[in-house]
Amino acid sequence: MENQNISRMKTAVESDRQKFMVRTYGWMALALLISAASAFFTASSQTLVQLLFGNGAIGFFVLAIAEIGLVIWLSASLRKISSAAAAIAFIVYATVNGMTLSSIFLVYQLGSIMNVFIISSLMFGGMAVYGATTKQNLASAGRYLIMILWGVIIASIFNLLIRSSGLDWIISIVSVVLFAGLTAWDAQKIYYAAGYADESEGCKKASIYGALQLYLDFINIFIRLLSLFGKRK
């Protein structure tokens, strides 16, 4: 009888883990789909293109700042807001990010974008599987990755001033490796968190936040690979 109860508990835990993982990666996939649709729609609208990229691209920078603010707000307010509010904020973020990403359709060939997207998906998927299955604790590596991330951010801001193509190439190479590593780390954190998951409000919000982290990892891998290998129009 005791063995049966233990077996049922293990089955229930595994079921909750699978639900959490499916929910997290499902939110990420939905956000990518929303961003793709938003980007394509924006690039197809002459009015929106002019609004975003005309007049010194003021509209683009406003949206970019709004994106950063939304991510900061969502991260800081996650414990206070409901899972429905977190979901809405995530969808809004994916939509706005898609609008800022619409520039890739204006710069790169559609076939090249699709090829890089497939490569990015394979790289992301491989690192996510590695992070979820490896027995090695990636927490220590994650701390170094965060330090490198700050270095990349500082270098990127500096390069906005000097506009060095060589530095941009180096930043892109480092960023691909960096976000591939962050993908593995985030996937491991999500897998560990899934072991304590249930149907509570907190876990639903945690799955959305995990999806946001994975979404950002994928987008950064995709954008950097596109800048390295994308064929321009």
PDB file of C-alpha atoms in Angstrom:
ATOM      1  CA  MET A   1       0.000   0.000   0.000  1.00  0.00           C
ATOM      2  CA  GLU A   2       2.812   2.343   0.938  1.00  0.00           C
ATOM      3  CA  ASN A   3       4.627   1.566  -2.312  1.00  0.00           C
ATOM      4  CA  GLN A   4       1.460   2.349  -4.256  1.00  0.00           C
ATOM      5  CA  ASN A   5       1.131   5.720  -2.534  1.00  0.00           C
ATOM      6  CA  ILE A   6       4.770   6.557  -3.286  1.00  0.00           C
ATOM      7  CA  SER A   7       4.249   5.546  -6.913  1.00  0.00           C
ATOM      8  CA  ARG A   8       1.165   7.761  -7.159  1.00  0.00           C
ATOM      9  CA  MET A   9       3.057  10.683  -5.644  1.00  0.00           C
ATOM     10  CA  LYS A  10       5.887  10.249  -8.136  1.00  0.00           C
ATOM     11  CA  THR A  11       3.392  10.073 -10.988  1.00  0.00           C
ATOM     12  CA  ALA A  12       1.663  13.239  -9.788  1.00  0.00           C
ATOM     13  CA  VAL A  13       4.984  15.086  -9.452  1.00  0.00           C
ATOM     14  CA  GLU A  14       6.044  14.016 -12.927  1.00  0.00           C
ATOM     15  CA  SER A  15       2.672  15.067 -14.343  1.00  0.00           C
ATOM     16  CA  ASP A  16       2.991  18.515 -12.746  1.00  0.00           C
ATOM     17  CA  ARG A  17       6.541  18.792 -14.082  1.00  0.00           C
ATOM     18  CA  GLN A  18       5.399  18.006 -17.619  1.00  0.00           C
ATOM     19  CA  LYS A  19       2.533  20.509 -17.390  1.00  0.00           C
ATOM     20  CA  PHE A  20       4.911  23.226 -16.210  1.00  0.00           C
ATOM     21  CA  MET A  21       7.411  22.502 -18.992  1.00  0.00           C
ATOM     22  CA  VAL A  22       4.709  22.384 -21.669  1.00  0.00           C
ATOM     23  CA  ARG A  23       3.190  25.622 -20.355  1.00  0.00           C
ATOM     24  CA  THR A  24       6.559  27.397 -20.283  1.00  0.00           C
ATOM     25  CA  TYR A  25       7.715  26.371 -23.749  1.00  0.00           C
ATOM     26  CA  GLY A  26       4.190  26.869 -25.055  1.00  0.00           C
ATOM     27  CA  TRP A  27       4.200  30.485 -23.902  1.00  0.00           C
ATOM     28  CA  MET A  28       7.598  30.970 -25.513  1.00  0.00           C
ATOM     29  CA  ALA A  29       6.418  29.487 -28.831  1.00  0.00           C
ATOM     30  CA  LEU A  30       3.275  31.651 -28.748  1.00  0.00           C
ATOM     31  CA  ALA A  31       5.366  34.772 -28.116  1.00  0.00           C
ATOM     32  CA  LEU A  32       7.617  33.959 -31.072  1.00  0.00           C
ATOM     33  CA  LEU A  33       4.573  33.445 -33.300  1.00  0.00           C
ATOM     34  CA  ILE A  34       3.089  36.763 -32.166  1.00  0.00           C
ATOM     35  CA  SER A  35       6.398  38.565 -32.754  1.00  0.00           C
ATOM     36  CA  ALA A  36       6.747  37.062 -36.236  1.00  0.00           C
ATOM     37  CA  ALA A  37       3.209  38.095 -37.180  1.00  0.00           C
ATOM     38  CA  SER A  38       3.702  41.561 -35.706  1.00  0.00           C
ATOM     39  CA  ALA A  39       7.020  42.025 -37.519  1.00  0.00           C
ATOM     40  CA  PHE A  40       5.630  40.897 -40.877  1.00  0.00           C
ATOM     41  CA  PHE A  41       2.489  43.021 -40.547  1.00  0.00           C
ATOM     42  CA  THR A  42       4.502  46.101 -39.580  1.00  0.00           C
ATOM     43  CA  ALA A  43       6.968  45.643 -42.452  1.00  0.00           C
ATOM     44  CA  SER A  44       4.034  45.250 -44.855  1.00  0.00           C
ATOM     45  CA  SER A  45       2.460  48.553 -43.784  1.00  0.00           C
ATOM     46  CA  GLN A  46       4.015  51.637 -45.352  1.00  0.00           C
ATOM     47  CA  THR A  47       2.327  53.790 -42.709  1.00  0.00           C
ATOM     48  CA  LEU A  48       3.849  51.844 -39.812  1.00  0.00           C
ATOM     49  CA  VAL A  49       7.265  51.705 -41.489  1.00  0.00           C
ATOM     50  CA  GLN A  50       7.238  55.452 -41.917  1.00  0.00           C
ATOM     51  CA  LEU A  51       6.038  55.939 -38.345  1.00  0.00           C
ATOM     52  CA  LEU A  52       8.799  53.748 -36.921  1.00  0.00           C
ATOM     53  CA  PHE A  53      11.759  54.432 -39.180  1.00  0.00           C
ATOM     54  CA  GLY A  54      11.010  57.869 -40.591  1.00  0.00           C
ATOM     55  CA  ASN A  55      11.980  61.176 -38.990  1.00  0.00           C
ATOM     56  CA  GLY A  56      15.208  59.820 -37.512  1.00  0.00           C
ATOM     57  CA  ALA A  57      13.570  56.571 -36.350  1.00  0.00           C
ATOM     58  CA  ILE A  58      12.077  58.312 -33.311  1.00  0.00           C
ATOM     59  CA  GLY A  59       9.181  55.857 -33.256  1.00  0.00           C
ATOM     60  CA  PHE A  60      11.594  52.925 -33.220  1.00  0.00           C
ATOM     61  CA  PHE A  61      13.524  54.276 -30.239  1.00  0.00           C
ATOM     62  CA  VAL A  62      10.306  54.993 -28.345  1.00  0.00           C
ATOM     63  CA  LEU A  63       9.202  51.385 -28.815  1.00  0.00           C
ATOM     64  CA  ALA A  64      12.657  50.088 -27.864  1.00  0.00           C
ATOM     65  CA  ILE A  65      12.554  52.061 -24.611  1.00  0.00           C
ATOM     66  CA  ALA A  66       9.006  50.821 -23.989  1.00  0.00           C
ATOM     67  CA  GLU A  67      10.226  47.240 -24.444  1.00  0.00           C
ATOM     68  CA  ILE A  68      12.972  47.645 -21.866  1.00  0.00           C
ATOM     69  CA  GLY A  69      10.574  49.286 -19.436  1.00  0.00           C
ATOM     70  CA  LEU A  70       8.016  46.509 -19.894  1.00  0.00           C
ATOM     71  CA  VAL A  71      10.573  43.770 -19.196  1.00  0.00           C
ATOM     72  CA  ILE A  72      11.820  45.573 -16.088  1.00  0.00           C
ATOM     73  CA  TRP A  73       8.262  46.127 -14.870  1.00  0.00           C
ATOM     74  CA  LEU A  74       7.248  42.510 -15.498  1.00  0.00           C
ATOM     75  CA  SER A  75      10.331  41.180 -13.693  1.00  0.00           C
ATOM     76  CA  ALA A  76       9.845  43.495 -10.709  1.00  0.00           C
ATOM     77  CA  SER A  77       6.069  43.091 -10.425  1.00  0.00           C
ATOM     78  CA  LEU A  78       5.738  39.366 -11.056  1.00  0.00           C
ATOM     79  CA  ARG A  79       4.985  38.510  -7.422  1.00  0.00           C
ATOM     80  CA  LYS A  80       2.375  41.240  -7.096  1.00  0.00           C
ATOM     81  CA  ILE A  81       0.364  40.867 -10.288  1.00  0.00           C
ATOM     82  CA  SER A  82      -1.948  38.042 -11.343  1.00  0.00           C
ATOM     83  CA  SER A  83      -0.975  35.364 -13.848  1.00  0.00           C
ATOM     84  CA  ALA A  84      -3.514  36.874 -16.285  1.00  0.00           C
ATOM     85  CA  ALA A  85      -1.833  40.288 -16.014  1.00  0.00           C
ATOM     86  CA  ALA A  86       1.582  38.679 -16.498  1.00  0.00           C
ATOM     87  CA  ALA A  87       0.301  36.869 -19.593  1.00  0.00           C
ATOM     88  CA  ILE A  88      -1.131  40.078 -21.066  1.00  0.00           C
ATOM     89  CA  ALA A  89       2.128  41.943 -20.386  1.00  0.00           C
ATOM     90  CA  PHE A  90       4.105  39.156 -22.048  1.00  0.00           C
ATOM     91  CA  ILE A  91       1.872  39.199 -25.129  1.00  0.00           C
ATOM     92  CA  VAL A  92       2.117  42.989 -25.362  1.00  0.00           C
ATOM     93  CA  TYR A  93       5.898  42.739 -25.086  1.00  0.00           C
ATOM     94  CA  ALA A  94       6.059  40.117 -27.846  1.00  0.00           C
ATOM     95  CA  THR A  95       3.895  42.323 -30.074  1.00  0.00           C
ATOM     96  CA  VAL A  96       5.988  45.443 -29.488  1.00  0.00           C
ATOM     97  CA  ASN A  97       9.207  43.497 -29.957  1.00  0.00           C
ATOM     98  CA  GLY A  98       7.865  42.176 -33.240  1.00  0.00           C
ATOM     99  CA  MET A  99       7.287  45.735 -34.406  1.00  0.00           C
ATOM    100  CA  THR A 100      10.885  46.702 -33.657  1.00  0.00           C
ATOM    101  CA  LEU A 101      12.100  43.511 -35.345  1.00  0.00           C
ATOM    102  CA  SER A 102      10.190  44.414 -38.514  1.00  0.00           C
ATOM    103  CA  SER A 103      13.320  46.144 -39.796  1.00  0.00           C
ATOM    104  CA  ILE A 104      14.851  42.759 -40.628  1.00  0.00           C
ATOM    105  CA  PHE A 105      12.272  42.324 -43.416  1.00  0.00           C
ATOM    106  CA  LEU A 106      13.390  45.642 -44.860  1.00  0.00           C
ATOM    107  CA  VAL A 107      17.104  44.807 -44.699  1.00  0.00           C
ATOM    108  CA  TYR A 108      17.447  41.061 -45.294  1.00  0.00           C
ATOM    109  CA  GLN A 109      16.143  38.670 -47.931  1.00  0.00           C
ATOM    110  CA  LEU A 110      13.142  36.608 -46.798  1.00  0.00           C
ATOM    111  CA  GLY A 111      14.835  33.306 -47.666  1.00  0.00           C
ATOM    112  CA  SER A 112      17.884  34.290 -45.632  1.00  0.00           C
ATOM    113  CA  ILE A 113      15.701  35.187 -42.645  1.00  0.00           C
ATOM    114  CA  MET A 114      14.010  31.774 -42.812  1.00  0.00           C
ATOM    115  CA  ASN A 115      17.333  29.922 -43.060  1.00  0.00           C
ATOM    116  CA  VAL A 116      18.793  31.754 -40.077  1.00  0.00           C
ATOM    117  CA  PHE A 117      15.583  31.163 -38.121  1.00  0.00           C
ATOM    118  CA  ILE A 118      15.898  27.411 -38.706  1.00  0.00           C
ATOM    119  CA  ILE A 119      19.565  27.436 -37.670  1.00  0.00           C
ATOM    120  CA  SER A 120      18.700  29.472 -34.578  1.00  0.00           C
ATOM    121  CA  SER A 121      15.911  27.038 -33.689  1.00  0.00           C
ATOM    122  CA  LEU A 122      18.263  24.061 -33.960  1.00  0.00           C
ATOM    123  CA  MET A 123      20.920  25.770 -31.852  1.00  0.00           C
ATOM    124  CA  PHE A 124      18.389  26.880 -29.255  1.00  0.00           C
ATOM    125  CA  GLY A 125      16.760  23.449 -29.131  1.00  0.00           C
ATOM    126  CA  GLY A 126      20.080  21.676 -28.722  1.00  0.00           C
ATOM    127  CA  MET A 127      21.202  23.933 -25.875  1.00  0.00           C
ATOM    128  CA  ALA A 128      17.796  23.727 -24.163  1.00  0.00           C
ATOM    129  CA  VAL A 129      17.884  19.922 -24.257  1.00  0.00           C
ATOM    130  CA  TYR A 130      21.444  19.958 -22.953  1.00  0.00           C
ATOM    131  CA  GLY A 131      20.510  22.280 -20.092  1.00  0.00           C
ATOM    132  CA  ALA A 132      17.507  20.168 -19.096  1.00  0.00           C
ATOM    133  CA  THR A 133      19.328  16.834 -19.224  1.00  0.00           C
ATOM    134  CA  THR A 134      22.894  17.498 -18.100  1.00  0.00           C
ATOM    135  CA  LYS A 135      23.839  16.404 -14.581  1.00  0.00           C
ATOM    136  CA  GLN A 136      26.325  19.260 -14.360  1.00  0.00           C
ATOM    137  CA  ASN A 137      25.159  22.240 -12.320  1.00  0.00           C
ATOM    138  CA  LEU A 138      25.337  25.288 -14.592  1.00  0.00           C
ATOM    139  CA  ALA A 139      24.787  27.860 -11.830  1.00  0.00           C
ATOM    140  CA  SER A 140      28.482  28.766 -11.566  1.00  0.00           C
ATOM    141  CA  ALA A 141      28.742  29.119 -15.344  1.00  0.00           C
ATOM    142  CA  GLY A 142      25.615  31.275 -15.270  1.00  0.00           C
ATOM    143  CA  ARG A 143      27.275  33.831 -13.020  1.00  0.00           C
ATOM    144  CA  TYR A 144      30.132  34.235 -15.505  1.00  0.00           C
ATOM    145  CA  LEU A 145      27.654  34.454 -18.375  1.00  0.00           C
ATOM    146  CA  ILE A 146      25.883  37.356 -16.659  1.00  0.00           C
ATOM    147  CA  MET A 147      29.224  39.145 -16.304  1.00  0.00           C
ATOM    148  CA  ILE A 148      29.885  38.627 -20.020  1.00  0.00           C
ATOM    149  CA  LEU A 149      26.372  39.867 -20.791  1.00  0.00           C
ATOM    150  CA  TRP A 150      27.105  43.169 -19.068  1.00  0.00           C
ATOM    151  CA  GLY A 151      30.314  43.412 -21.070  1.00  0.00           C
ATOM    152  CA  VAL A 152      28.384  42.867 -24.305  1.00  0.00           C
ATOM    153  CA  ILE A 153      25.835  45.538 -23.331  1.00  0.00           C
ATOM    154  CA  ILE A 154      28.573  48.069 -22.558  1.00  0.00           C
ATOM    155  CA  ALA A 155      30.442  47.241 -25.780  1.00  0.00           C
ATOM    156  CA  SER A 156      27.214  47.542 -27.797  1.00  0.00           C
ATOM    157  CA  ILE A 157      26.466  50.981 -26.351  1.00  0.00           C
ATOM    158  CA  PHE A 158      30.042  52.066 -27.063  1.00  0.00           C
ATOM    159  CA  ASN A 159      29.761  50.800 -30.632  1.00  0.00           C
ATOM    160  CA  LEU A 160      26.663  52.950 -31.172  1.00  0.00           C
ATOM    161  CA  LEU A 161      29.042  55.892 -30.873  1.00  0.00           C
ATOM    162  CA  ILE A 162      32.006  54.682 -32.932  1.00  0.00           C
ATOM    163  CA  ARG A 163      30.061  52.453 -35.380  1.00  0.00           C
ATOM    164  CA  SER A 164      32.887  49.955 -35.887  1.00  0.00           C
ATOM    165  CA  SER A 165      31.970  47.056 -38.181  1.00  0.00           C
ATOM    166  CA  GLY A 166      34.839  45.027 -36.725  1.00  0.00           C
ATOM    167  CA  LEU A 167      33.636  45.498 -33.167  1.00  0.00           C
ATOM    168  CA  ASP A 168      30.087  44.708 -34.239  1.00  0.00           C
ATOM    169  CA  TRP A 169      31.303  41.424 -35.726  1.00  0.00           C
ATOM    170  CA  ILE A 170      33.109  40.524 -32.496  1.00  0.00           C
ATOM    171  CA  ILE A 171      30.042  41.440 -30.416  1.00  0.00           C
ATOM    172  CA  SER A 172      27.864  39.231 -32.618  1.00  0.00           C
ATOM    173  CA  ILE A 173      30.194  36.239 -32.285  1.00  0.00           C
ATOM    174  CA  VAL A 174      30.429  36.622 -28.512  1.00  0.00           C
ATOM    175  CA  SER A 175      26.663  37.143 -28.249  1.00  0.00           C
ATOM    176  CA  VAL A 176      25.834  33.920 -30.090  1.00  0.00           C
ATOM    177  CA  VAL A 177      28.040  31.926 -27.731  1.00  0.00           C
ATOM    178  CA  LEU A 178      26.770  33.891 -24.734  1.00  0.00           C
ATOM    179  CA  PHE A 179      23.074  33.388 -25.399  1.00  0.00           C
ATOM    180  CA  ALA A 180      23.583  29.753 -26.330  1.00  0.00           C
ATOM    181  CA  GLY A 181      25.103  29.320 -22.868  1.00  0.00           C
ATOM    182  CA  LEU A 182      22.299  31.315 -21.250  1.00  0.00           C
ATOM    183  CA  THR A 183      19.770  29.091 -23.026  1.00  0.00           C
ATOM    184  CA  ALA A 184      21.265  26.002 -21.395  1.00  0.00           C
ATOM    185  CA  TRP A 185      21.360  27.701 -17.989  1.00  0.00           C
ATOM    186  CA  ASP A 186      17.800  28.994 -18.220  1.00  0.00           C
ATOM    187  CA  ALA A 187      16.551  25.604 -19.449  1.00  0.00           C
ATOM    188  CA  GLN A 188      18.173  23.929 -16.446  1.00  0.00           C
ATOM    189  CA  LYS A 189      16.630  26.429 -14.020  1.00  0.00           C
ATOM    190  CA  ILE A 190      13.221  25.849 -15.583  1.00  0.00           C
ATOM    191  CA  TYR A 191      13.651  22.066 -15.378  1.00  0.00           C
ATOM    192  CA  TYR A 192      14.595  22.268 -11.694  1.00  0.00           C
ATOM    193  CA  ALA A 193      11.685  24.623 -10.976  1.00  0.00           C
ATOM    194  CA  ALA A 194       9.326  22.210 -12.730  1.00  0.00           C
ATOM    195  CA  GLY A 195      10.109  19.642 -10.036  1.00  0.00           C
ATOM    196  CA  TYR A 196       8.255  21.832  -7.513  1.00  0.00           C
ATOM    197  CA  ALA A 197       5.468  22.909  -9.846  1.00  0.00           C
ATOM    198  CA  ASP A 198       1.744  22.649  -9.219  1.00  0.00           C
ATOM    199  CA  GLU A 199      -1.357  24.433 -10.485  1.00  0.00           C
ATOM    200  CA  SER A 200      -0.913  27.412  -8.166  1.00  0.00           C
ATOM    201  CA  GLU A 201      -0.993  31.022  -9.299  1.00  0.00           C
ATOM    202  CA  GLY A 202       2.692  31.409  -8.452  1.00  0.00           C
ATOM    203  CA  CYS A 203       3.724  28.527 -10.701  1.00  0.00           C
ATOM    204  CA  LYS A 204       1.652  29.861 -13.574  1.00  0.00           C
ATOM    205  CA  LYS A 205       3.469  33.195 -13.279  1.00  0.00           C
ATOM    206  CA  ALA A 206       6.818  31.396 -12.986  1.00  0.00           C
ATOM    207  CA  SER A 207       6.155  29.603 -16.279  1.00  0.00           C
ATOM    208  CA  ILE A 208       5.496  32.943 -18.005  1.00  0.00           C
ATOM    209  CA  TYR A 209       8.693  34.430 -16.597  1.00  0.00           C
ATOM    210  CA  GLY A 210      10.640  31.342 -17.682  1.00  0.00           C
ATOM    211  CA  ALA A 211       9.126  31.683 -21.149  1.00  0.00           C
ATOM    212  CA  LEU A 212      10.251  35.321 -21.241  1.00  0.00           C
ATOM    213  CA  GLN A 213      13.840  34.311 -20.442  1.00  0.00           C
ATOM    214  CA  LEU A 214      13.860  31.635 -23.148  1.00  0.00           C
ATOM    215  CA  TYR A 215      12.234  34.026 -25.617  1.00  0.00           C
ATOM    216  CA  LEU A 216      14.963  36.611 -25.040  1.00  0.00           C
ATOM    217  CA  ASP A 217      17.662  33.956 -25.436  1.00  0.00           C
ATOM    218  CA  PHE A 218      16.232  32.819 -28.768  1.00  0.00           C
ATOM    219  CA  ILE A 219      15.675  36.316 -30.140  1.00  0.00           C
ATOM    220  CA  ASN A 220      19.245  37.338 -29.345  1.00  0.00           C
ATOM    221  CA  ILE A 221      20.685  34.200 -30.955  1.00  0.00           C
ATOM    222  CA  PHE A 222      18.548  34.801 -34.040  1.00  0.00           C
ATOM    223  CA  ILE A 223      19.396  38.500 -34.396  1.00  0.00           C
ATOM    224  CA  ARG A 224      23.132  37.952 -33.949  1.00  0.00           C
ATOM    225  CA  LEU A 225      23.252  35.037 -36.388  1.00  0.00           C
ATOM    226  CA  LEU A 226      21.280  37.105 -38.870  1.00  0.00           C
ATOM    227  CA  SER A 227      23.774  39.965 -38.589  1.00  0.00           C
ATOM    228  CA  LEU A 228      26.606  37.489 -39.221  1.00  0.00           C
ATOM    229  CA  PHE A 229      25.163  35.351 -41.996  1.00  0.00           C
ATOM    230  CA  GLY A 230      22.054  37.112 -43.301  1.00  0.00           C
ATOM    231  CA  LYS A 231      21.985  38.131 -46.954  1.00  0.00           C
ATOM    232  CA  ARG A 232      20.980  41.745 -47.399  1.00  0.00           C
ATOM    233  CA  LYS A 233      18.623  42.962 -50.110  1.00  0.00           C
TER     234      LYS A 233
END
